[in-house]
């Protein structure tokens, strides 16, 4: 079983819709969770981090964490074509300072 | 501009040759990492270092070595390159705090022929 699992997509949504990206992780001791956006040919850039159960909002982005279900998600409201990218979920286990990444979900926002 | 600098940007290398990928950060982060990214496999950790003078193995360390002589530099060496090492390599850094995110360099695209 992979440490972090994501649906590879592609996930296609129309412009203005809500895009919902999901991620599950296998290790219950995982402490912190991150979402990165990666455009084709570029490096990953951090867009959200979340550490406790519940929702965290930043502009059009909302991260949701449910540690009991070992599930973290990213919602993108009012999706724009510029949001089209691959979204990587990353998990950090305390004491090891090692980050585990999902293989990413490719999002296509259609104008 | 603060960040991580990787060099070269891309390289074509003959199998059997030795190659060092350079990585320098100016954020004074204690921890540094090398990842490779392959289609369908995502980012996989090669080696990491939590502080100058110490290094550790990640998921896929075979064929690679690293050193951490100081806080800022973390070079990755392929002693004898093989075609399966064709990949995009990302250097990253973070504070030594489980809530600190990774910051990535721009990557090195390496092709081993």
mmCIF file of C-alpha atoms in Angstrom:
data_model
loop_
_atom_site.group_PDB
_atom_site.id
_atom_site.type_symbol
_atom_site.label_atom_id
_atom_site.label_comp_id
_atom_site.label_asym_id
_atom_site.label_seq_id
_atom_site.Cartn_x
_atom_site.Cartn_y
_atom_site.Cartn_z
ATOM 1 C CA UNK A 1 0.000 0.000 0.000
ATOM 2 C CA UNK A 2 1.298 3.411 -0.929
ATOM 3 C CA UNK A 3 1.843 5.952 1.824
ATOM 4 C CA UNK A 4 -0.247 8.540 0.019
ATOM 5 C CA UNK A 5 -2.858 7.822 -2.635
ATOM 6 C CA UNK A 6 -4.501 10.150 -5.100
ATOM 7 C CA UNK A 7 -6.697 9.598 -8.105
ATOM 8 C CA UNK A 8 -4.489 10.392 -11.094
ATOM 9 C CA UNK A 9 -7.343 11.938 -13.060
ATOM 10 C CA UNK A 10 -7.629 13.825 -15.236
ATOM 11 C CA UNK A 11 -10.371 15.659 -13.407
ATOM 12 C CA UNK A 12 -12.207 17.970 -15.782
ATOM 13 C CA UNK A 13 -14.398 20.795 -14.514
ATOM 14 C CA UNK A 14 -15.936 23.793 -16.294
ATOM 15 C CA UNK A 15 -14.700 27.273 -15.525
ATOM 16 C CA UNK A 16 -16.416 28.678 -12.446
ATOM 17 C CA UNK A 17 -17.187 25.269 -10.935
ATOM 18 C CA UNK A 18 -15.808 23.756 -7.732
ATOM 19 C CA UNK A 19 -12.969 21.298 -8.202
ATOM 20 C CA UNK A 20 -12.611 18.671 -5.484
ATOM 21 C CA UNK A 21 -9.313 16.837 -5.115
ATOM 22 C CA UNK A 22 -8.902 13.959 -2.702
ATOM 23 C CA UNK A 23 -6.054 12.203 -0.959
ATOM 24 C CA UNK A 24 -5.786 9.328 1.513
ATOM 25 C CA UNK A 25 -2.784 8.364 3.601
ATOM 26 C CA UNK A 26 -1.847 5.151 5.322
ATOM 27 C CA UNK A 27 0.094 6.135 8.454
ATOM 28 C CA UNK A 28 -1.991 7.318 11.402
ATOM 29 C CA UNK A 29 0.958 9.125 12.997
ATOM 30 C CA UNK A 30 1.086 11.577 10.099
ATOM 31 C CA UNK A 31 1.174 15.080 11.492
ATOM 32 C CA UNK A 32 1.049 17.645 8.725
ATOM 33 C CA UNK A 33 -0.451 17.769 5.292
ATOM 34 C CA UNK A 34 0.290 19.881 2.275
ATOM 35 C CA UNK A 35 -1.107 20.552 -1.167
ATOM 36 C CA UNK A 36 1.245 21.520 -3.961
ATOM 37 C CA UNK A 37 0.397 22.703 -7.465
ATOM 38 C CA UNK A 38 2.703 21.722 -10.295
ATOM 39 C CA UNK A 39 2.422 23.149 -13.774
ATOM 40 C CA UNK A 40 3.835 21.066 -16.600
ATOM 41 C CA UNK A 41 7.619 21.345 -16.712
ATOM 42 C CA UNK A 42 7.776 23.337 -13.491
ATOM 43 C CA UNK A 43 8.543 22.584 -9.859
ATOM 44 C CA UNK A 44 5.875 22.003 -7.211
ATOM 45 C CA UNK A 45 4.694 25.128 -5.390
ATOM 46 C CA UNK A 46 2.961 25.100 -2.029
ATOM 47 C CA UNK A 47 -0.649 26.274 -2.031
ATOM 48 C CA UNK A 48 -2.073 24.983 1.268
ATOM 49 C CA UNK A 49 -0.989 23.370 4.506
ATOM 50 C CA UNK A 50 -3.227 21.899 7.212
ATOM 51 C CA UNK A 51 -2.402 20.344 10.564
ATOM 52 C CA UNK A 52 -5.627 19.829 12.504
ATOM 53 C CA UNK A 53 -9.008 18.321 11.745
ATOM 54 C CA UNK A 54 -11.492 20.526 9.963
ATOM 55 C CA UNK A 55 -11.357 23.091 7.210
ATOM 56 C CA UNK A 56 -8.792 25.745 6.393
ATOM 57 C CA UNK A 57 -9.615 28.415 3.849
ATOM 58 C CA UNK A 58 -7.270 30.631 1.851
ATOM 59 C CA UNK A 59 -8.893 32.633 -0.901
ATOM 60 C CA UNK A 60 -10.476 30.245 -3.397
ATOM 61 C CA UNK A 61 -8.794 27.243 -1.796
ATOM 62 C CA UNK A 62 -10.097 25.171 1.118
ATOM 63 C CA UNK A 63 -8.207 22.254 2.601
ATOM 64 C CA UNK A 64 -10.128 19.676 4.624
ATOM 65 C CA UNK A 65 -8.576 17.162 7.010
ATOM 66 C CA UNK A 66 -10.158 14.152 8.666
ATOM 67 C CA UNK A 67 -7.533 12.253 10.640
ATOM 68 C CA UNK A 68 -9.953 9.539 11.764
ATOM 69 C CA UNK A 69 -10.631 8.652 8.141
ATOM 70 C CA UNK A 70 -7.042 9.420 7.086
ATOM 71 C CA UNK A 71 -8.348 11.689 4.390
ATOM 72 C CA UNK A 72 -7.377 15.145 3.177
ATOM 73 C CA UNK A 73 -8.990 17.102 0.374
ATOM 74 C CA UNK A 74 -8.592 20.350 -1.525
ATOM 75 C CA UNK A 75 -11.512 22.348 -2.862
ATOM 76 C CA UNK A 76 -10.973 25.028 -5.476
ATOM 77 C CA UNK A 77 -13.911 27.387 -5.825
ATOM 78 C CA UNK A 78 -14.618 29.397 -8.971
ATOM 79 C CA UNK A 79 -12.100 27.296 -10.903
ATOM 80 C CA UNK A 80 -10.124 29.134 -13.560
ATOM 81 C CA UNK A 81 -8.267 27.788 -16.607
ATOM 82 C CA UNK A 82 -5.074 28.933 -14.864
ATOM 83 C CA UNK A 83 -5.821 26.354 -12.151
ATOM 84 C CA UNK A 84 -5.178 23.593 -14.703
ATOM 85 C CA UNK A 85 -2.198 21.734 -13.282
ATOM 86 C CA UNK A 86 -1.272 18.614 -11.365
ATOM 87 C CA UNK A 87 -2.031 18.786 -7.650
ATOM 88 C CA UNK A 88 0.207 16.857 -5.292
ATOM 89 C CA UNK A 89 -0.790 15.795 -1.816
ATOM 90 C CA UNK A 90 2.097 15.504 0.664
ATOM 91 C CA UNK A 91 2.198 14.090 4.167
ATOM 92 C CA UNK A 92 4.876 14.596 6.814
ATOM 93 C CA UNK A 93 5.400 12.143 9.660
ATOM 94 C CA UNK A 94 6.810 13.699 12.793
ATOM 95 C CA UNK A 95 10.234 12.549 14.060
ATOM 96 C CA UNK A 96 11.352 11.570 10.607
ATOM 97 C CA UNK A 97 11.007 14.858 8.777
ATOM 98 C CA UNK A 98 10.264 12.899 5.625
ATOM 99 C CA UNK A 99 7.606 13.954 3.210
ATOM 100 C CA UNK A 100 5.577 11.405 1.290
ATOM 101 C CA UNK A 101 3.876 12.452 -1.914
ATOM 102 C CA UNK A 102 0.946 11.125 -3.824
ATOM 103 C CA UNK A 103 1.421 10.705 -7.553
ATOM 104 C CA UNK A 104 -0.799 13.718 -8.199
ATOM 105 C CA UNK A 105 -4.177 14.503 -9.706
ATOM 106 C CA UNK A 106 -4.256 16.297 -13.031
ATOM 107 C CA UNK A 107 -6.921 19.011 -13.126
ATOM 108 C CA UNK A 108 -8.268 20.470 -16.353
ATOM 109 C CA UNK A 109 -10.455 23.550 -16.100
ATOM 110 C CA UNK A 110 -12.309 24.088 -19.347
ATOM 111 C CA UNK A 111 -13.162 27.652 -20.419
ATOM 112 C CA UNK B 1 15.518 36.507 -4.254
ATOM 113 C CA UNK B 2 15.648 33.856 -1.521
ATOM 114 C CA UNK B 3 15.238 30.297 -2.635
ATOM 115 C CA UNK B 4 16.886 27.177 -3.983
ATOM 116 C CA UNK B 5 19.164 27.150 -6.985
ATOM 117 C CA UNK B 6 19.791 23.972 -8.940
ATOM 118 C CA UNK B 7 22.324 23.438 -11.684
ATOM 119 C CA UNK B 8 22.405 22.412 -14.421
ATOM 120 C CA UNK B 9 18.862 22.965 -15.699
ATOM 121 C CA UNK B 10 19.196 19.993 -17.995
ATOM 122 C CA UNK B 11 21.872 17.526 -18.995
ATOM 123 C CA UNK B 12 22.358 14.664 -21.397
ATOM 124 C CA UNK B 13 24.825 12.159 -20.000
ATOM 125 C CA UNK B 14 26.376 9.008 -21.423
ATOM 126 C CA UNK B 15 25.868 5.864 -19.388
ATOM 127 C CA UNK B 16 28.785 5.113 -17.114
ATOM 128 C CA UNK B 17 29.738 8.758 -16.647
ATOM 129 C CA UNK B 18 29.887 10.481 -13.289
ATOM 130 C CA UNK B 19 27.655 13.490 -12.700
ATOM 131 C CA UNK B 20 27.053 15.882 -9.809
ATOM 132 C CA UNK B 21 23.833 17.850 -9.565
ATOM 133 C CA UNK B 22 24.273 21.030 -7.585
ATOM 134 C CA UNK B 23 21.841 22.530 -5.100
ATOM 135 C CA UNK B 24 22.251 25.685 -3.036
ATOM 136 C CA UNK B 25 19.739 27.349 -0.716
ATOM 137 C CA UNK B 26 19.874 30.737 0.941
ATOM 138 C CA UNK B 27 16.958 30.320 3.352
ATOM 139 C CA UNK B 28 19.137 28.875 6.148
ATOM 140 C CA UNK B 29 16.951 25.786 6.300
ATOM 141 C CA UNK B 30 18.422 22.915 8.283
ATOM 142 C CA UNK B 31 16.868 20.128 6.216
ATOM 143 C CA UNK B 32 17.540 19.441 2.547
ATOM 144 C CA UNK B 33 16.295 16.733 0.239
ATOM 145 C CA UNK B 34 16.717 15.240 -3.193
ATOM 146 C CA UNK B 35 13.707 13.838 -5.023
ATOM 147 C CA UNK B 36 13.301 12.310 -8.425
ATOM 148 C CA UNK B 37 10.060 12.612 -10.328
ATOM 149 C CA UNK B 38 9.032 10.086 -12.918
ATOM 150 C CA UNK B 39 5.772 9.871 -14.849
ATOM 151 C CA UNK B 40 3.260 7.764 -12.967
ATOM 152 C CA UNK B 41 5.528 7.336 -9.947
ATOM 153 C CA UNK B 42 5.368 10.794 -8.464
ATOM 154 C CA UNK B 43 8.095 12.281 -6.286
ATOM 155 C CA UNK B 44 10.387 9.782 -4.614
ATOM 156 C CA UNK B 45 12.922 10.678 -1.963
ATOM 157 C CA UNK B 46 16.515 9.771 -2.816
ATOM 158 C CA UNK B 47 18.504 11.181 0.110
ATOM 159 C CA UNK B 48 17.985 13.754 2.794
ATOM 160 C CA UNK B 49 19.984 15.703 5.341
ATOM 161 C CA UNK B 50 18.632 17.143 8.584
ATOM 162 C CA UNK B 51 21.711 19.213 9.339
ATOM 163 C CA UNK B 52 25.190 19.878 8.037
ATOM 164 C CA UNK B 53 27.375 16.822 8.436
ATOM 165 C CA UNK B 54 24.546 14.271 8.456
ATOM 166 C CA UNK B 55 22.717 12.508 5.650
ATOM 167 C CA UNK B 56 20.151 9.748 5.354
ATOM 168 C CA UNK B 57 18.733 7.404 2.749
ATOM 169 C CA UNK B 58 15.288 7.829 1.271
ATOM 170 C CA UNK B 59 13.155 5.436 -0.756
ATOM 171 C CA UNK B 60 15.431 5.102 -3.793
ATOM 172 C CA UNK B 61 19.055 5.767 -2.725
ATOM 173 C CA UNK B 62 20.859 3.151 -4.829
ATOM 174 C CA UNK B 63 23.265 4.631 -7.368
ATOM 175 C CA UNK B 64 23.278 8.049 -5.679
ATOM 176 C CA UNK B 65 25.369 9.698 -3.000
ATOM 177 C CA UNK B 66 25.132 13.042 -1.227
ATOM 178 C CA UNK B 67 27.210 15.180 1.075
ATOM 179 C CA UNK B 68 26.350 18.091 3.357
ATOM 180 C CA UNK B 69 29.509 20.011 4.148
ATOM 181 C CA UNK B 70 27.607 23.164 5.118
ATOM 182 C CA UNK B 71 24.062 24.422 5.598
ATOM 183 C CA UNK B 72 23.607 25.847 2.115
ATOM 184 C CA UNK B 73 24.873 23.160 -0.271
ATOM 185 C CA UNK B 74 23.601 19.659 -0.901
ATOM 186 C CA UNK B 75 25.089 18.096 -4.050
ATOM 187 C CA UNK B 76 23.812 14.814 -5.484
ATOM 188 C CA UNK B 77 26.310 12.559 -7.245
ATOM 189 C CA UNK B 78 25.659 9.749 -9.703
ATOM 190 C CA UNK B 79 28.891 7.757 -9.620
ATOM 191 C CA UNK B 80 28.198 5.765 -12.794
ATOM 192 C CA UNK B 81 24.992 6.828 -14.514
ATOM 193 C CA UNK B 82 22.542 4.283 -15.908
ATOM 194 C CA UNK B 83 19.554 4.888 -18.231
ATOM 195 C CA UNK B 84 17.087 4.176 -15.391
ATOM 196 C CA UNK B 85 18.369 7.339 -13.723
ATOM 197 C CA UNK B 86 16.805 9.408 -16.490
ATOM 198 C CA UNK B 87 14.423 11.623 -14.561
ATOM 199 C CA UNK B 88 13.685 15.106 -13.305
ATOM 200 C CA UNK B 89 15.541 15.800 -10.089
ATOM 201 C CA UNK B 90 14.286 18.278 -7.521
ATOM 202 C CA UNK B 91 16.218 19.625 -4.596
ATOM 203 C CA UNK B 92 14.137 20.880 -1.677
ATOM 204 C CA UNK B 93 14.616 22.337 1.761
ATOM 205 C CA UNK B 94 12.619 22.921 4.918
ATOM 206 C CA UNK B 95 12.948 23.961 8.522
ATOM 207 C CA UNK B 96 13.348 21.100 11.004
ATOM 208 C CA UNK B 97 9.756 21.332 12.135
ATOM 209 C CA UNK B 98 7.073 18.868 11.095
ATOM 210 C CA UNK B 99 4.752 21.759 10.226
ATOM 211 C CA UNK B 100 7.230 23.329 7.841
ATOM 212 C CA UNK B 101 6.580 22.731 4.145
ATOM 213 C CA UNK B 102 9.098 21.802 1.505
ATOM 214 C CA UNK B 103 10.428 24.491 -0.794
ATOM 215 C CA UNK B 104 11.564 23.247 -4.183
ATOM 216 C CA UNK B 105 14.230 24.264 -6.628
ATOM 217 C CA UNK B 106 13.436 24.504 -10.332
ATOM 218 C CA UNK B 107 14.675 21.018 -11.073
ATOM 219 C CA UNK B 108 17.292 19.350 -13.252
ATOM 220 C CA UNK B 109 16.156 17.279 -16.221
ATOM 221 C CA UNK B 110 18.681 14.479 -16.673
ATOM 222 C CA UNK B 111 18.780 12.102 -19.626
ATOM 223 C CA UNK B 112 21.161 9.142 -19.478
ATOM 224 C CA UNK B 113 21.789 7.583 -22.887
#
